[in-house]
Short mmCIF file of C-alpha atoms in Angstrom, two decimals:
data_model
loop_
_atom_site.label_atom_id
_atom_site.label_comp_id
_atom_site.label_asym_id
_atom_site.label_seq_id
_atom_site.Cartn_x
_atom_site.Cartn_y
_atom_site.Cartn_z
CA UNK F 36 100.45 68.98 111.57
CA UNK F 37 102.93 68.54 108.65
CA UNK F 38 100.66 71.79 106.52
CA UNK F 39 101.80 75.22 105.55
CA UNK F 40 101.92 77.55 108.80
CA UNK F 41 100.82 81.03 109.53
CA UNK F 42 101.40 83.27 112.21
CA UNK F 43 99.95 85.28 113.46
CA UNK F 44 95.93 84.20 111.91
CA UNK F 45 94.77 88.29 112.95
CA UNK F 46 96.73 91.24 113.39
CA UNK F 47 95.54 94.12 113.94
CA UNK F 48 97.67 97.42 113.68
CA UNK F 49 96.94 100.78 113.94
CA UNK F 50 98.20 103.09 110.86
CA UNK F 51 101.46 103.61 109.94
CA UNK F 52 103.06 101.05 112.22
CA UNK F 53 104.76 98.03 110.98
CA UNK F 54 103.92 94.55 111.03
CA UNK F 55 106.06 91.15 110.22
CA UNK F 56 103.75 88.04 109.17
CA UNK F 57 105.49 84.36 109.39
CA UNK F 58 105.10 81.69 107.49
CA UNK F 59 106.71 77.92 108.26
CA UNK F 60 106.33 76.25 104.62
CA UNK F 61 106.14 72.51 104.26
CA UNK F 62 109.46 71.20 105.35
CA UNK F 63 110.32 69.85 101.70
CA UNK F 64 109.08 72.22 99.90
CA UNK F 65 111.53 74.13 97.95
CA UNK F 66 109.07 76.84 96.63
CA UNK F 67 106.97 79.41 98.80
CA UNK F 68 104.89 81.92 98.03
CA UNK F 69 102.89 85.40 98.94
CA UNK F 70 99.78 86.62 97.98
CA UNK F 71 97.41 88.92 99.10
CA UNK F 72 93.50 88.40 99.29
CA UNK F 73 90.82 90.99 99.52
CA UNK F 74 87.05 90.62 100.20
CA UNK F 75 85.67 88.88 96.36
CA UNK F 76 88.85 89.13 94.72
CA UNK F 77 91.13 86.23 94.39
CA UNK F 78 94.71 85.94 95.99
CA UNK F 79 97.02 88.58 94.16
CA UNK F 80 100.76 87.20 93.79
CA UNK F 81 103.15 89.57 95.70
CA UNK F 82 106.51 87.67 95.62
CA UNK F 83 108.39 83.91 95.09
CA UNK F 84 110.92 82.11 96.68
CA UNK F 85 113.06 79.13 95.47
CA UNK F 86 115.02 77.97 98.30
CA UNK F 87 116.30 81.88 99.94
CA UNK F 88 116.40 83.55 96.58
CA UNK F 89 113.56 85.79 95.98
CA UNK F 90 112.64 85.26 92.43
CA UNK F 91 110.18 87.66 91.06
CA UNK F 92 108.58 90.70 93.12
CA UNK F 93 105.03 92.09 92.05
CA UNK F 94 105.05 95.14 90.52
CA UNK F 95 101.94 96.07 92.31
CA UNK F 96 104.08 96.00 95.68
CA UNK F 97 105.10 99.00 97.09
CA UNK F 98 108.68 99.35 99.05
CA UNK F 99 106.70 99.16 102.40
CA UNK F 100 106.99 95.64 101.74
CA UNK F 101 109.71 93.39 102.15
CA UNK F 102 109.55 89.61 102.31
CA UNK F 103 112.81 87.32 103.17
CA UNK F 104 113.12 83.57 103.51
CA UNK F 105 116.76 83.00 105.15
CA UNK F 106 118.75 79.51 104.59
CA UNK F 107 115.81 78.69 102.37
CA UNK F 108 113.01 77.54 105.74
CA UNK F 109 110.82 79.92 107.19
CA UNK F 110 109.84 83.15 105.52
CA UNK F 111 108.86 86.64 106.79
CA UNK F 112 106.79 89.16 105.08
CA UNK F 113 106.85 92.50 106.47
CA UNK F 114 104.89 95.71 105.93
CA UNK F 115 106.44 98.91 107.39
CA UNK F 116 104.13 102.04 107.94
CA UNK F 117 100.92 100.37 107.36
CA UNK F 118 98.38 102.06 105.55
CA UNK F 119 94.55 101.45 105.25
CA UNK F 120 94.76 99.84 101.75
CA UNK F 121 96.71 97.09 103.52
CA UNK F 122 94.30 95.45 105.31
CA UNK F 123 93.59 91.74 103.81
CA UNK F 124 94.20 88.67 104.26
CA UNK F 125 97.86 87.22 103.39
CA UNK F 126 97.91 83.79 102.08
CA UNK F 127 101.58 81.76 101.85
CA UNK F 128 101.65 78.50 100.09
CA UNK F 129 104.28 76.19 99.17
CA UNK F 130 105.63 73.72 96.72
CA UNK F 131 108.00 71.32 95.47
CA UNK F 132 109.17 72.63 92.51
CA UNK F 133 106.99 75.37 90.50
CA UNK F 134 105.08 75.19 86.82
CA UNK F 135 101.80 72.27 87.13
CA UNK F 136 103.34 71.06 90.85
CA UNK F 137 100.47 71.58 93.38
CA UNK F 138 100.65 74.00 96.37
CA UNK F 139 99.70 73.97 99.45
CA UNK F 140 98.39 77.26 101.19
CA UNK F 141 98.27 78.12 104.81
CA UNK F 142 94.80 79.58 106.42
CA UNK F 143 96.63 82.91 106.12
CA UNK F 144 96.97 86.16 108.54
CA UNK F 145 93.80 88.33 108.27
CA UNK F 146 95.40 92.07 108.31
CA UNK F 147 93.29 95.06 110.05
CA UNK F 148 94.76 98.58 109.79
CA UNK F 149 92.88 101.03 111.68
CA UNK I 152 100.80 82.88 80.67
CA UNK I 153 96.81 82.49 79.31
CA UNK I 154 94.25 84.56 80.36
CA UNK I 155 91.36 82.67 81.76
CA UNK I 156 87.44 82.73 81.67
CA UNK I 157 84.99 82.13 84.24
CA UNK I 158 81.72 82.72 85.12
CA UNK I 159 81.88 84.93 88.10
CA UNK I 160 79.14 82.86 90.03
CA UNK I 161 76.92 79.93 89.73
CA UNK I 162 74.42 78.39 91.66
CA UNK I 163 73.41 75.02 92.08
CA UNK I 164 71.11 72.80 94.00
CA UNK I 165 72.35 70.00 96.07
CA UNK I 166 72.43 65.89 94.80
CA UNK I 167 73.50 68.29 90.78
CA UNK I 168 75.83 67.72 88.95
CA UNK I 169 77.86 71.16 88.44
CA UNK I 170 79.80 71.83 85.59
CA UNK I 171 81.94 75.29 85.53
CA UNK I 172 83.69 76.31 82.41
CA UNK I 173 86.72 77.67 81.69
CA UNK I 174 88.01 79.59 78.48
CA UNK I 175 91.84 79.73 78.08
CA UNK I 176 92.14 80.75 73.98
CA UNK I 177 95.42 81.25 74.10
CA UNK I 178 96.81 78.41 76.08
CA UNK I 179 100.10 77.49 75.08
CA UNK I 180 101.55 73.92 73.41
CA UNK I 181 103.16 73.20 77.19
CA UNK I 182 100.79 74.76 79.33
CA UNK I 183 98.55 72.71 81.98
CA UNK I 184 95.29 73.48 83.21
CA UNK I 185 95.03 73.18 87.52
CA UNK I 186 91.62 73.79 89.73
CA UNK I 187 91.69 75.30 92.54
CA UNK I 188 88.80 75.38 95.48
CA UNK I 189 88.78 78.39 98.12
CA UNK I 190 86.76 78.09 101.27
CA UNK I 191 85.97 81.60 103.00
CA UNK I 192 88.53 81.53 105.48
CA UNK I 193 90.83 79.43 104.31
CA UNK I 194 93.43 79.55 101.72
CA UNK I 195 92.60 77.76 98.41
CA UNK I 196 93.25 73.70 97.83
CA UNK I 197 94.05 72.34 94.75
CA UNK I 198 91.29 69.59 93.15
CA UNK I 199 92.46 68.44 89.76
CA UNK I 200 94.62 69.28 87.31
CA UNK I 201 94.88 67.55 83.62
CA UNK I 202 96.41 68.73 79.70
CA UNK I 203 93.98 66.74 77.66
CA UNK I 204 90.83 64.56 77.74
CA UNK I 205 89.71 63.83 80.80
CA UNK I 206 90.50 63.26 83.91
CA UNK I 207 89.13 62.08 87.21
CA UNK I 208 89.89 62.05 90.75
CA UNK I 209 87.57 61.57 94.03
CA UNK I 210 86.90 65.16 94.06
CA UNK I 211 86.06 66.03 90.75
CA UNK I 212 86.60 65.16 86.76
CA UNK I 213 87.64 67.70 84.39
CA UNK I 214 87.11 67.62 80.47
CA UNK I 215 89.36 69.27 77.99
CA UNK I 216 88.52 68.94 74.44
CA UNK I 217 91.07 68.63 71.37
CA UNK I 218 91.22 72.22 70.85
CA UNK I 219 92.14 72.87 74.53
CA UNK I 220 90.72 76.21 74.50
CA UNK I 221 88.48 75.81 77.44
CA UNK I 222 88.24 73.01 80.38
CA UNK I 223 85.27 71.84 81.99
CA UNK I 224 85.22 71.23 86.28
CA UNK I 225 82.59 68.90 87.19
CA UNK I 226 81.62 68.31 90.29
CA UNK I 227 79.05 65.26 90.90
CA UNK I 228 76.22 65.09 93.37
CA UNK I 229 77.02 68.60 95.07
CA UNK I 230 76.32 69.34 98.57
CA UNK I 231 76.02 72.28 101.12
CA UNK I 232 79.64 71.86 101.83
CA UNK I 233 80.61 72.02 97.91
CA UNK I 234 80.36 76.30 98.47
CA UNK I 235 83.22 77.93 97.50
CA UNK I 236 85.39 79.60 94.79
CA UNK I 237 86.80 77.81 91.91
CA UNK I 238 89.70 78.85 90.13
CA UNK I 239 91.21 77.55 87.00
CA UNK I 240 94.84 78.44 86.47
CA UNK I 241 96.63 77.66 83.22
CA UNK I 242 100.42 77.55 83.46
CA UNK I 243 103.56 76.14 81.72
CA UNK I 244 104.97 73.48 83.33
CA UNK I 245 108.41 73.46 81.15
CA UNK I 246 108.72 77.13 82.75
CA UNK I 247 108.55 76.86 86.07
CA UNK I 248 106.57 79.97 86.59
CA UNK I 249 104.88 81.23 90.15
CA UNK I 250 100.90 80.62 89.91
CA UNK I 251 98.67 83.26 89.14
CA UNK I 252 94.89 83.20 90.24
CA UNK I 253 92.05 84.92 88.39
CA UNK I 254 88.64 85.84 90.27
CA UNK I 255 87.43 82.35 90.02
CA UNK I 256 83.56 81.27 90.14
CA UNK I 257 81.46 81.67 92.98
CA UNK I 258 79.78 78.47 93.82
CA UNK I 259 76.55 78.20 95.96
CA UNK I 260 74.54 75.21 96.79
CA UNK I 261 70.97 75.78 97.65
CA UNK I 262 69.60 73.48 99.83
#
């Protein structure tokens, strides 16, 4: 399976504890992204990537989170002291390049806090 | 980047023809319009994308007219498995911006 990658698909986490969502883009894809997905709402954009630098950061996103994508591969998203409001499910895609290029989305990591 | 216009759901019987519109009034000289399709479950797939006229793919067509201010999805002959969202995202290619979704349309066949 050559697709975008998620791990783990659930998590569940009890309040205030932290958790650290993967995502394995497509291997030639210089672009990744986050975005977070609740119940009837379409995916809000948390953060970019091209290559390892972190482009833009949503303003929405507290300092719990913290996403990193070293040597430009892989990329980690990771929520510390989890509250509530955090379940939902966490969508990364990737690209080739940003603007019209098409992206391809992973099946995501559903988040429960309890 | 434009701000964009859909219905917030539709339905539709199966063997239609379904046409969701979207408004984009202030889309931009460079800016492109892209579809998107979101199963639940699953992260959202991209179905067409076009700047002008028409254009058509196995999946779907989408108008634009002159004016560009809106875009039209069509989807022919829907079935059961045609639920889903639809998003239409307008963004400038020249910029190389991230992608921003809207709350799309809700789409559900009836049988």
């Amino acid at each position: 399976d050559t697709g975008v990658s998620q791990d783990p698909r659930h998590k569940i986490t009890k309040r205030g504890q932290n958790v650290t969502f993967r995502c394995d883009p497509i291997s030639e894809h210089n672009r990744l992204y986050w975005y977070r997905q609740t119940l009837g709402q379409g995916p809000e954009f948390l953060t970019y990537f091209q290559n390892e630098a972190q482009l833009e950061k949503s303003r929405l996103l507290s300092d719990r989170f913290s996403a990193e994508r070293p040597k430009g591969s892989f990329s980690t998203l990771e929520i510390q002291r989890t509250e509530q409001g955090d379940s939902a499910m966490y969508l990364c895609a990737s690209s080739f390049g940003g603007g019209r290029t098409e992206a391809f989305f992973g099946q995501g990591t559903r988040l429960t806090v309890v | 980047l434009a701000k964009t216009t859909q219905p917030i759901s539709m339905d539709s019987y199966e063997g239609q023809e379904v046409n969701i519109t979207c408004s984009h009034n202030n889309i931009a000289t460079n800016d492109y319009i892209t579809w998107y399709q979101q199963f639940p479950s699953q992260g959202p797939r991209f179905i067409i994308q076009g700047y002008k006229t028409k254009v058509t793919n196995e999946v779907a067509s989408l108008f634009i007219p002159a004016d560009r201010k809106s875009s039209t999805l069509s989807l022919p002959r829907v079935s059961l498995s045609d639920t889903a969202v639809y998003y239409c995202l307008v963004g400038d290619a020249n910029r190389d911006d991230k992608i921003i979704f809207g709350k799309g349309t809700r789409l559900h066949i009836l049988p």
